[in-house]
DNA sequence: CCTGATTAGTCACTTTCTTGACTATGATGA
DNA sequence: TCATCATAGTCAAGAAAGTGACTAATCAGG
């Protein structure tokens, strides 16, 4: 039997993946945000930095998910009337939401999944023109560089005046710090790999008579 | 204007993402496989090792995609009658398929995306029971360890008797080697991060009075 | 005064993925 | 000999995710 025939085995596990990412992200805004909660809009921004390290979603999806979560009582929203800006709804995680997150955390994780156009292109590098590929690899390396700096700043900000060891021992809210560390490591690898592959392909020159 | 309002901009880019991963994976089977091409079944296995580093897909999707690709002339399948096994169809990439891959390679890449349950859980680590989380982190580290060894073997096999520098200069088919290198780096990071986070959470002990 | 950016969302449609079957045959191991 | 594994697929329903367009207010700059 091969791997895709896991019939009748992971039965009641209920995927609905985005929701847990939303709940986890919302926890951060809850309290530190000052006014207790994130709006959909703010959540979208929080996703862009930080959460983007392990989850990607467009704002439309977040709004939709927030609506569903509210209907199920996992988050509670309250209207905030603003004069200078359009009104907004601030959401915070409810007890039920926290319970849902706890259950999710206790359940087995599905293997992480990655999807990367550039890697597909590198896989085919022996059969196609490498010119544009080299450009994209170097572009990616420089994007990674920028993220590395951004994450460095974020980490410094999160740990405040404590050093890392100290913060991880005694800080509160270390979750986002730990995921950010992973993002940092990832981007470093991204940069190294991009530069290395670009160099290798450059050194080989144009692809020789294929097929 | 925010990022999700890229209206009328990436218009003709045609997503259909899986197809390029399939084409790139098929290229490897084409020739080295001996009998010229991969069957859907073999492709599924190839995806599981190697391609899984940058693309995840279930066999059902691959079969479906192969059918579509054949209808569009990007791959060609031929029936192979077997006595000892069920018959199969071997697929190879056509000229048109290669052209499609080339066009894809030249076009801008969409940002890589990751989705990782475990990271979501770590993000929420300050608010939930960390016991099962620590277990999962250590489990992941050991899975990563196994992959590291597997990739080491794969790489040695691919480069044959040459050393890495030499192979990357003169070897043919370096694409899969380069993506495998990335996979290796990724798994190493996975292992380090998993062990580190598990250690940090363990040292902190159970979560203190939440909310 | 007009343009564009920022805040704050909503709606509808399409594509893709996942899930859970079901069909075959031969080989291998207990 | 019986069970299971490995090969080699196919099908269909439903859930999840992604895409593109649209509304609306305010503010900042030229």
Tab-separated table of C-alpha atoms (C1' of nucleotides) in Angstrom:
chain	number	residue	atom	x	y	z
A	1	UNK	CA	0.000	0.000	0.000
A	2	UNK	CA	1.340	3.385	-0.894
A	3	UNK	CA	1.181	6.621	0.994
A	4	UNK	CA	-1.938	7.970	-0.656
A	5	UNK	CA	-4.052	5.107	0.523
A	6	UNK	CA	-4.317	6.140	4.149
A	7	UNK	CA	-7.969	5.160	4.080
A	8	UNK	CA	-9.974	5.499	7.240
A	9	UNK	CA	-7.155	6.638	9.426
A	10	UNK	CA	-6.964	10.402	10.001
A	11	UNK	CA	-10.712	10.540	10.282
A	12	UNK	CA	-12.015	13.170	12.631
A	13	UNK	CA	-8.989	15.434	12.397
A	14	UNK	CA	-10.863	18.311	10.669
A	15	UNK	CA	-8.398	20.186	8.544
A	16	UNK	CA	-9.678	23.726	7.898
A	17	UNK	CA	-6.184	24.924	7.933
A	18	UNK	CA	-6.302	28.704	7.668
A	19	UNK	CA	-8.369	29.122	10.792
A	20	UNK	CA	-5.644	28.050	13.164
A	21	UNK	CA	-3.154	30.360	11.570
A	22	UNK	CA	-5.667	33.169	11.994
A	23	UNK	CA	-6.289	32.302	15.637
A	24	UNK	CA	-2.567	32.111	16.358
A	25	UNK	CA	-1.942	35.429	14.654
A	26	UNK	CA	-4.845	37.050	16.459
A	27	UNK	CA	-3.414	36.081	19.836
A	28	UNK	CA	-0.547	38.459	19.279
A	29	UNK	CA	-2.763	41.439	18.626
A	30	UNK	CA	-4.748	40.529	21.633
A	31	UNK	CA	-3.417	42.746	24.373
A	32	UNK	CA	-0.227	44.162	22.936
A	33	UNK	CA	-2.213	45.969	20.273
A	34	UNK	CA	-3.376	48.242	23.043
A	35	UNK	CA	-6.989	48.341	22.023
A	36	UNK	CA	-7.480	44.589	22.373
A	37	UNK	CA	-7.590	42.836	19.057
A	38	UNK	CA	-6.856	43.178	15.403
A	39	UNK	CA	-9.089	44.358	12.621
A	40	UNK	CA	-9.140	42.301	9.437
A	41	UNK	CA	-6.991	44.941	7.882
A	42	UNK	CA	-4.420	44.891	10.659
A	43	UNK	CA	-4.444	41.128	10.617
A	44	UNK	CA	-3.610	41.209	6.934
A	45	UNK	CA	-0.580	43.339	7.693
A	46	UNK	CA	0.499	41.117	10.535
A	47	UNK	CA	0.262	38.192	8.174
A	48	UNK	CA	2.494	39.908	5.701
A	49	UNK	CA	5.339	40.203	8.143
A	50	UNK	CA	5.945	37.394	10.532
A	51	UNK	CA	3.144	34.984	9.801
A	52	UNK	CA	4.175	34.927	6.144
A	53	UNK	CA	7.090	32.801	7.317
A	54	UNK	CA	4.833	29.844	7.709
A	55	UNK	CA	1.535	30.759	6.200
A	56	UNK	CA	0.415	32.724	3.223
A	57	UNK	CA	-3.044	34.137	2.762
A	58	UNK	CA	-4.661	37.053	0.982
A	59	UNK	CA	-6.748	39.583	2.915
A	60	UNK	CA	-9.932	38.385	1.256
A	61	UNK	CA	-9.367	34.976	2.736
A	62	UNK	CA	-8.734	36.472	6.146
A	63	UNK	CA	-11.923	38.494	6.107
A	64	UNK	CA	-13.852	35.422	5.048
A	65	UNK	CA	-12.248	33.318	7.731
A	66	UNK	CA	-12.879	35.905	10.431
A	67	UNK	CA	-16.551	35.923	9.500
A	68	UNK	CA	-16.734	32.147	9.761
A	69	UNK	CA	-14.805	32.095	13.023
A	70	UNK	CA	-17.127	34.665	14.511
A	71	UNK	CA	-20.183	32.710	13.454
A	72	UNK	CA	-18.756	29.701	15.264
A	73	UNK	CA	-17.885	31.696	18.350
A	74	UNK	CA	-14.134	31.153	18.123
A	75	UNK	CA	-13.483	34.862	17.851
A	76	UNK	CA	-15.522	37.799	19.063
A	77	UNK	CA	-15.706	40.991	17.102
A	78	UNK	CA	-16.755	44.399	18.287
A	79	UNK	CA	-17.548	47.418	16.192
A	80	UNK	CA	-15.297	50.433	16.640
A	81	UNK	CA	-16.650	53.685	15.309
A	82	UNK	CA	-13.973	55.967	13.927
A	83	UNK	CA	-14.335	59.494	12.728
A	84	UNK	CA	-11.194	59.976	10.761
A	85	UNK	CA	-11.268	56.480	9.182
A	86	UNK	CA	-13.932	54.012	8.075
A	87	UNK	CA	-15.341	52.077	10.994
A	88	UNK	CA	-13.750	48.774	11.765
A	89	UNK	CA	-14.322	45.567	13.649
A	90	UNK	CA	-11.771	44.411	16.171
A	91	UNK	CA	-11.503	40.694	16.791
A	92	UNK	CA	-10.163	38.789	19.723
A	93	UNK	CA	-9.900	35.070	20.387
A	94	UNK	CA	-12.569	33.643	22.683
A	95	UNK	CA	-12.200	30.852	25.209
A	96	UNK	CA	-13.697	28.505	22.640
A	97	UNK	CA	-11.149	29.716	20.124
A	98	UNK	CA	-8.358	29.045	22.545
A	99	UNK	CA	-9.729	25.564	23.139
A	100	UNK	CA	-9.805	24.973	19.404
A	101	UNK	CA	-6.177	26.052	19.149
A	102	UNK	CA	-5.238	23.798	22.027
A	103	UNK	CA	-6.917	20.820	20.355
A	104	UNK	CA	-5.179	21.641	17.117
A	105	UNK	CA	-1.838	21.821	18.878
A	106	UNK	CA	-2.336	18.456	20.520
A	107	UNK	CA	-3.358	16.756	17.254
A	108	UNK	CA	-0.713	15.419	14.863
A	109	UNK	CA	0.605	17.949	12.363
A	110	UNK	CA	0.423	17.349	8.698
A	111	UNK	CA	3.806	17.566	7.037
A	112	UNK	CA	4.778	21.098	6.104
A	113	UNK	CA	4.440	21.912	2.512
A	114	UNK	CA	6.406	24.116	0.276
A	115	UNK	CA	5.835	25.349	-3.176
A	116	UNK	CA	8.542	27.181	-4.980
A	117	UNK	CA	8.556	28.204	-8.627
A	118	UNK	CA	12.246	28.976	-8.563
A	119	UNK	CA	13.146	25.493	-7.411
A	120	UNK	CA	11.070	24.025	-10.225
A	121	UNK	CA	13.048	26.154	-12.633
A	122	UNK	CA	16.357	25.079	-11.166
A	123	UNK	CA	15.256	21.468	-11.405
A	124	UNK	CA	14.856	22.012	-15.144
A	125	UNK	CA	18.005	24.097	-15.438
A	126	UNK	CA	19.774	21.538	-17.617
A	127	UNK	CA	17.172	21.820	-20.338
A	128	UNK	CA	16.321	25.499	-20.554
A	129	UNK	CA	18.012	28.842	-21.033
A	130	UNK	CA	19.623	29.754	-17.734
A	131	UNK	CA	19.957	33.482	-18.409
A	132	UNK	CA	16.673	34.639	-16.904
A	133	UNK	CA	16.996	32.025	-14.206
A	134	UNK	CA	20.283	33.442	-12.978
A	135	UNK	CA	18.705	36.872	-12.800
A	136	UNK	CA	15.822	35.565	-10.747
A	137	UNK	CA	18.133	33.740	-8.386
A	138	UNK	CA	20.095	36.882	-7.707
A	139	UNK	CA	16.911	38.848	-7.332
A	140	UNK	CA	15.707	36.352	-4.788
A	141	UNK	CA	18.974	36.559	-2.898
A	142	UNK	CA	18.621	40.295	-2.567
A	143	UNK	CA	15.023	40.026	-1.440
A	144	UNK	CA	16.200	37.514	1.139
A	145	UNK	CA	18.874	39.954	2.244
A	146	UNK	CA	16.240	42.602	2.872
A	147	UNK	CA	14.145	40.187	4.877
A	148	UNK	CA	17.120	39.156	6.941
A	149	UNK	CA	17.571	42.750	8.029
A	150	UNK	CA	13.875	43.197	8.676
A	151	UNK	CA	13.750	40.083	10.827
A	152	UNK	CA	16.821	41.186	12.700
A	153	UNK	CA	15.069	44.410	13.629
A	154	UNK	CA	11.864	42.628	14.545
A	155	UNK	CA	13.715	40.247	16.816
A	156	UNK	CA	15.577	43.062	18.554
A	157	UNK	CA	12.309	44.878	19.068
A	158	UNK	CA	10.575	41.818	20.476
A	159	UNK	CA	13.259	40.982	22.983
A	160	UNK	CA	13.667	44.568	24.106
A	161	UNK	CA	16.713	45.097	26.291
A	162	UNK	CA	17.186	41.423	27.153
A	163	UNK	CA	19.599	39.255	25.219
A	164	UNK	CA	18.226	36.262	23.382
A	165	UNK	CA	18.932	33.577	25.970
A	166	UNK	CA	17.470	35.707	28.702
A	167	UNK	CA	14.408	36.588	26.679
A	168	UNK	CA	13.716	32.984	25.759
A	169	UNK	CA	13.968	32.028	29.412
A	170	UNK	CA	11.866	34.769	30.926
A	171	UNK	CA	10.176	36.809	28.233
A	172	UNK	CA	6.472	36.546	27.763
A	173	UNK	CA	5.152	35.811	24.305
A	174	UNK	CA	8.091	33.929	22.865
A	175	UNK	CA	5.986	32.161	20.210
A	176	UNK	CA	6.293	34.835	17.552
A	177	UNK	CA	9.964	35.219	18.412
A	178	UNK	CA	10.636	31.546	17.770
A	179	UNK	CA	8.803	31.515	14.461
A	180	UNK	CA	10.625	34.642	13.438
A	181	UNK	CA	13.926	32.934	14.187
A	182	UNK	CA	12.894	30.186	11.805
A	183	UNK	CA	12.036	32.764	9.166
A	184	UNK	CA	15.435	34.317	9.600
A	185	UNK	CA	17.224	31.000	9.168
A	186	UNK	CA	15.111	30.282	6.129
A	187	UNK	CA	15.964	33.539	4.464
A	188	UNK	CA	19.619	33.085	5.174
A	189	UNK	CA	19.499	29.733	3.423
A	190	UNK	CA	17.553	31.333	0.629
A	191	UNK	CA	20.253	33.910	0.113
A	192	UNK	CA	23.144	31.451	0.253
A	193	UNK	CA	21.493	28.985	-2.053
A	194	UNK	CA	20.424	31.628	-4.546
A	195	UNK	CA	23.911	33.060	-4.794
A	196	UNK	CA	25.542	29.660	-4.974
A	197	UNK	CA	23.251	28.342	-7.708
A	198	UNK	CA	23.527	31.557	-9.692
A	199	UNK	CA	27.315	31.273	-9.526
A	200	UNK	CA	27.293	27.642	-10.616
A	201	UNK	CA	24.992	28.296	-13.556
A	202	UNK	CA	26.967	31.346	-14.586
A	203	UNK	CA	30.201	29.370	-14.557
A	204	UNK	CA	28.700	26.693	-16.781
A	205	UNK	CA	27.577	29.155	-19.398
A	206	UNK	CA	24.727	28.522	-21.843
A	207	UNK	CA	23.113	25.107	-22.024
A	208	UNK	CA	24.781	22.742	-24.476
A	209	UNK	CA	22.909	21.063	-27.339
A	210	UNK	CA	19.861	19.574	-25.647
A	211	UNK	CA	18.293	16.279	-26.638
B	1	UNK	CA	-2.468	50.717	-2.618
B	2	UNK	CA	-1.817	47.463	-0.851
B	3	UNK	CA	-0.377	44.265	-2.196
B	4	UNK	CA	-3.591	42.453	-2.893
B	5	UNK	CA	-4.774	45.067	-5.316
B	6	UNK	CA	-2.521	44.098	-8.165
B	7	UNK	CA	-5.511	44.435	-10.506
B	8	UNK	CA	-4.902	43.867	-14.192
B	9	UNK	CA	-1.201	43.322	-13.913
B	10	UNK	CA	-0.169	39.692	-13.832
B	11	UNK	CA	-2.808	38.996	-16.430
B	12	UNK	CA	-1.635	36.500	-19.014
B	13	UNK	CA	0.744	34.722	-16.676
B	14	UNK	CA	-1.367	31.534	-16.535
B	15	UNK	CA	-0.873	29.905	-13.175
B	16	UNK	CA	-1.583	26.205	-13.488
B	17	UNK	CA	1.285	25.612	-11.233
B	18	UNK	CA	1.538	21.856	-10.894
B	19	UNK	CA	2.164	21.305	-14.575
B	20	UNK	CA	5.607	22.839	-14.551
B	21	UNK	CA	6.652	20.795	-11.576
B	22	UNK	CA	5.492	17.699	-13.430
B	23	UNK	CA	7.352	18.660	-16.587
B	24	UNK	CA	10.522	19.383	-14.635
B	25	UNK	CA	10.262	16.087	-12.785
B	26	UNK	CA	9.621	14.148	-15.993
B	27	UNK	CA	12.783	15.518	-17.547
B	28	UNK	CA	14.797	13.498	-15.072
B	29	UNK	CA	13.097	10.225	-15.943
B	30	UNK	CA	13.572	11.022	-19.582
B	31	UNK	CA	16.726	9.157	-20.557
B	32	UNK	CA	18.255	8.133	-17.277
B	33	UNK	CA	15.271	5.911	-16.586
B	34	UNK	CA	16.598	3.643	-19.303
B	35	UNK	CA	13.277	3.028	-20.951
B	36	UNK	CA	12.631	6.681	-21.707
B	37	UNK	CA	10.067	8.214	-19.443
B	38	UNK	CA	8.221	7.818	-16.201
B	39	UNK	CA	4.890	6.212	-15.565
B	40	UNK	CA	2.434	8.074	-13.364
B	41	UNK	CA	3.331	5.688	-10.629
B	42	UNK	CA	7.059	6.237	-10.947
B	43	UNK	CA	6.472	9.959	-11.149
B	44	UNK	CA	4.626	9.794	-7.869
B	45	UNK	CA	7.636	8.150	-6.269
B	46	UNK	CA	10.011	10.648	-7.784
B	47	UNK	CA	7.840	13.381	-6.332
B	48	UNK	CA	8.046	11.844	-2.936
B	49	UNK	CA	11.810	12.050	-2.800
B	50	UNK	CA	13.484	15.041	-4.325
B	51	UNK	CA	10.617	17.013	-5.795
B	52	UNK	CA	8.912	17.014	-2.423
B	53	UNK	CA	11.559	19.551	-1.421
B	54	UNK	CA	9.809	22.216	-3.400
B	55	UNK	CA	6.502	20.800	-4.462
B	56	UNK	CA	3.940	18.590	-2.878
B	57	UNK	CA	1.281	16.692	-4.777
B	58	UNK	CA	-0.701	13.511	-4.358
B	59	UNK	CA	-0.586	10.799	-7.023
B	60	UNK	CA	-4.178	11.475	-8.027
B	61	UNK	CA	-3.207	14.991	-8.966
B	62	UNK	CA	-0.264	13.745	-10.953
B	63	UNK	CA	-2.353	11.302	-12.940
B	64	UNK	CA	-4.869	14.017	-13.663
B	65	UNK	CA	-2.176	16.457	-14.653
B	66	UNK	CA	-0.472	13.937	-16.942
B	67	UNK	CA	-3.755	13.374	-18.729
B	68	UNK	CA	-4.229	17.093	-19.239
B	69	UNK	CA	-0.648	17.588	-20.367
B	70	UNK	CA	-1.007	14.795	-22.894
B	71	UNK	CA	-4.194	16.259	-24.288
B	72	UNK	CA	-2.332	19.509	-24.814
B	73	UNK	CA	0.631	17.818	-26.400
B	74	UNK	CA	3.140	18.859	-23.745
B	75	UNK	CA	3.940	15.272	-22.890
B	76	UNK	CA	3.643	12.144	-24.997
B	77	UNK	CA	2.596	8.852	-23.480
B	78	UNK	CA	3.072	5.419	-24.901
B	79	UNK	CA	1.514	2.214	-23.730
B	80	UNK	CA	3.890	-0.415	-22.420
B	81	UNK	CA	2.491	-3.911	-22.187
B	82	UNK	CA	3.894	-5.878	-19.295
B	83	UNK	CA	3.363	-9.486	-18.462
B	84	UNK	CA	4.520	-9.603	-14.893
B	85	UNK	CA	2.887	-6.283	-13.935
B	86	UNK	CA	-0.192	-4.323	-14.946
B	87	UNK	CA	0.379	-2.387	-18.153
B	88	UNK	CA	1.538	1.155	-17.832
B	89	UNK	CA	1.923	4.350	-19.769
B	90	UNK	CA	5.310	5.979	-19.989
B	91	UNK	CA	5.419	9.705	-20.479
B	92	UNK	CA	8.126	11.912	-21.864
B	93	UNK	CA	8.258	15.665	-22.358
B	94	UNK	CA	7.665	16.823	-25.932
B	95	UNK	CA	9.269	19.756	-27.721
B	96	UNK	CA	6.153	21.752	-26.949
B	97	UNK	CA	6.496	20.793	-23.308
B	98	UNK	CA	10.066	21.930	-23.262
B	99	UNK	CA	9.011	25.227	-24.822
B	100	UNK	CA	6.374	25.615	-22.124
B	101	UNK	CA	8.997	25.025	-19.444
B	102	UNK	CA	11.322	27.515	-21.078
B	103	UNK	CA	8.590	30.148	-21.144
B	104	UNK	CA	7.787	29.424	-17.518
B	105	UNK	CA	11.424	29.774	-16.564
B	106	UNK	CA	11.725	33.121	-18.293
B	107	UNK	CA	8.565	34.495	-16.654
B	108	UNK	CA	8.682	36.078	-13.189
B	109	UNK	CA	8.305	33.637	-10.313
B	110	UNK	CA	5.647	34.018	-7.728
B	111	UNK	CA	7.036	34.176	-4.217
B	112	UNK	CA	7.621	30.780	-2.691
B	113	UNK	CA	5.099	29.755	-0.181
B	114	UNK	CA	5.173	27.629	2.874
B	115	UNK	CA	2.498	26.207	5.024
B	116	UNK	CA	3.485	24.646	8.255
B	117	UNK	CA	1.197	23.433	11.007
B	118	UNK	CA	4.026	23.151	13.479
B	119	UNK	CA	4.991	26.776	13.066
B	120	UNK	CA	1.390	27.795	13.681
B	121	UNK	CA	1.512	25.820	16.886
B	122	UNK	CA	4.755	27.406	17.984
B	123	UNK	CA	3.309	30.821	17.239
B	124	UNK	CA	0.593	30.028	19.751
B	125	UNK	CA	2.955	28.357	22.215
B	126	UNK	CA	2.438	31.015	24.874
B	127	UNK	CA	-1.241	30.239	25.138
B	128	UNK	CA	-1.518	26.468	24.910
B	129	UNK	CA	-0.180	23.353	26.572
B	130	UNK	CA	3.339	22.835	25.257
B	131	UNK	CA	3.626	19.154	26.153
B	132	UNK	CA	2.393	17.649	22.891
B	133	UNK	CA	4.099	20.446	20.991
B	134	UNK	CA	7.499	19.537	22.369
B	135	UNK	CA	6.928	15.936	21.343
B	136	UNK	CA	6.035	16.970	17.837
B	137	UNK	CA	9.060	19.215	17.564
B	138	UNK	CA	11.356	16.390	18.545
B	139	UNK	CA	9.572	14.044	16.213
B	140	UNK	CA	10.092	16.487	13.395
B	141	UNK	CA	13.753	16.806	14.246
B	142	UNK	CA	14.211	13.086	13.971
B	143	UNK	CA	12.340	12.925	10.680
B	144	UNK	CA	14.604	15.701	9.458
B	145	UNK	CA	17.599	13.712	10.587
B	146	UNK	CA	16.477	10.766	8.478
B	147	UNK	CA	16.011	12.989	5.458
B	148	UNK	CA	19.426	14.501	5.913
B	149	UNK	CA	20.957	11.067	5.610
B	150	UNK	CA	18.784	10.164	2.654
B	151	UNK	CA	19.736	13.331	0.825
B	152	UNK	CA	23.393	12.737	1.584
B	153	UNK	CA	23.167	9.391	-0.129
B	154	UNK	CA	21.211	10.774	-3.044
B	155	UNK	CA	23.775	13.484	-3.598
B	156	UNK	CA	26.681	11.052	-3.474
B	157	UNK	CA	24.906	8.843	-5.963
B	158	UNK	CA	24.170	11.716	-8.332
B	159	UNK	CA	27.703	13.021	-8.411
B	160	UNK	CA	29.240	9.573	-8.761
B	161	UNK	CA	32.971	9.578	-8.261
B	162	UNK	CA	33.403	13.307	-8.803
B	163	UNK	CA	33.578	15.679	-5.874
B	164	UNK	CA	30.946	18.366	-5.593
B	165	UNK	CA	32.870	21.246	-7.154
B	166	UNK	CA	33.921	19.078	-10.049
B	167	UNK	CA	30.433	17.710	-10.576
B	168	UNK	CA	28.839	21.125	-10.563
B	169	UNK	CA	31.360	22.309	-13.135
B	170	UNK	CA	31.219	19.383	-15.529
B	171	UNK	CA	28.447	16.975	-14.581
B	172	UNK	CA	25.384	16.742	-16.734
B	173	UNK	CA	22.012	17.126	-15.116
B	174	UNK	CA	22.925	19.304	-12.182
B	175	UNK	CA	19.378	20.633	-11.736
B	176	UNK	CA	18.164	17.890	-9.421
B	177	UNK	CA	21.453	18.048	-7.562
B	178	UNK	CA	21.021	21.732	-6.836
B	179	UNK	CA	17.456	21.360	-5.642
B	180	UNK	CA	18.517	18.445	-3.480
B	181	UNK	CA	21.195	20.618	-1.907
B	182	UNK	CA	18.463	23.060	-0.985
B	183	UNK	CA	16.419	20.272	0.492
B	184	UNK	CA	19.369	19.206	2.566
B	185	UNK	CA	19.921	22.705	3.911
B	186	UNK	CA	16.229	22.982	4.684
B	187	UNK	CA	16.159	19.779	6.653
B	188	UNK	CA	19.230	20.751	8.590
B	189	UNK	CA	17.510	23.967	9.597
B	190	UNK	CA	14.419	21.986	10.423
B	191	UNK	CA	16.366	19.763	12.762
B	192	UNK	CA	18.237	22.586	14.472
B	193	UNK	CA	15.152	24.687	14.918
B	194	UNK	CA	13.052	21.791	16.164
B	195	UNK	CA	15.596	20.821	18.802
B	196	UNK	CA	16.185	24.395	19.848
B	197	UNK	CA	12.519	25.257	20.252
B	198	UNK	CA	11.819	22.009	22.065
B	199	UNK	CA	14.640	22.785	24.485
B	200	UNK	CA	13.406	26.330	25.088
B	201	UNK	CA	9.844	25.208	25.726
B	202	UNK	CA	10.993	22.409	27.970
B	203	UNK	CA	13.094	24.800	30.041
B	204	UNK	CA	10.155	27.120	30.533
B	205	UNK	CA	7.911	24.412	31.837
B	206	UNK	CA	4.117	24.522	31.661
B	207	UNK	CA	2.350	27.686	30.562
B	208	UNK	CA	1.586	30.096	33.377
B	209	UNK	CA	-1.926	31.396	34.132
B	210	UNK	CA	-3.200	32.585	30.775
B	211	UNK	CA	-5.378	35.655	30.292
C	1	DC	C1'	-8.814	70.655	-7.453
C	2	DC	C1'	-7.221	66.309	-8.833
C	3	DT	C1'	-4.358	62.131	-8.067
C	4	DG	C1'	-2.864	58.637	-5.485
C	5	DA	C1'	-2.103	56.215	-1.121
C	6	DT	C1'	-4.090	54.288	3.217
C	7	DT	C1'	-7.697	52.393	5.865
C	8	DA	C1'	-11.526	49.118	5.893
C	9	DG	C1'	-13.854	46.047	3.931
C	10	DT	C1'	-17.393	42.821	0.567
C	11	DC	C1'	-18.899	39.746	-3.247
C	12	DA	C1'	-18.900	36.292	-6.742
C	13	DC	C1'	-16.590	33.058	-9.444
C	14	DT	C1'	-13.091	29.637	-10.631
C	15	DT	C1'	-9.429	26.626	-9.784
C	16	DT	C1'	-7.115	23.479	-7.043
C	17	DC	C1'	-6.642	20.150	-3.450
C	18	DT	C1'	-8.063	16.644	-0.564
C	19	DT	C1'	-10.635	12.552	0.662
C	20	DG	C1'	-12.197	8.211	0.228
C	21	DA	C1'	-13.369	4.967	-2.476
C	22	DC	C1'	-12.764	1.103	-6.261
C	23	DT	C1'	-10.275	-2.157	-9.857
C	24	DA	C1'	-6.661	-5.234	-11.266
C	25	DT	C1'	-2.403	-8.509	-11.211
C	26	DG	C1'	1.716	-10.733	-9.617
C	27	DA	C1'	5.219	-11.419	-6.109
C	28	DT	C1'	6.717	-12.263	-1.405
C	29	DG	C1'	6.569	-13.960	3.127
C	30	DA	C1'	4.670	-16.648	7.086
D	1	DT	C1'	-2.414	-21.115	1.379
D	2	DC	C1'	-3.607	-16.819	2.879
D	3	DA	C1'	-2.387	-12.271	3.691
D	4	DT	C1'	-0.132	-8.448	2.428
D	5	DC	C1'	2.840	-5.590	-0.465
D	6	DA	C1'	4.028	-3.355	-4.727
D	7	DT	C1'	2.664	-2.057	-9.223
D	8	DA	C1'	-0.562	0.734	-11.968
D	9	DG	C1'	-4.032	3.140	-12.190
D	10	DT	C1'	-9.363	5.718	-12.129
D	11	DC	C1'	-13.374	8.359	-10.300
D	12	DA	C1'	-16.311	11.629	-7.998
D	13	DA	C1'	-17.770	14.718	-4.303
D	14	DG	C1'	-16.752	18.328	-1.434
D	15	DA	C1'	-13.731	21.559	1.026
D	16	DA	C1'	-10.344	25.004	0.669
D	17	DA	C1'	-7.914	28.454	-1.631
D	18	DG	C1'	-7.182	31.894	-5.091
D	19	DT	C1'	-8.693	35.751	-8.443
D	20	DG	C1'	-10.650	39.924	-9.860
D	21	DA	C1'	-13.645	43.501	-9.234
D	22	DC	C1'	-16.085	46.836	-6.488
D	23	DT	C1'	-17.408	50.319	-2.568
D	24	DA	C1'	-16.184	54.205	0.451
D	25	DA	C1'	-14.039	57.535	3.329
D	26	DT	C1'	-9.965	60.473	4.483
D	27	DC	C1'	-5.504	62.413	3.990
D	28	DA	C1'	-1.213	64.190	1.721
D	29	DG	C1'	1.084	66.295	-2.182
D	30	DG	C1'	1.480	68.994	-6.281
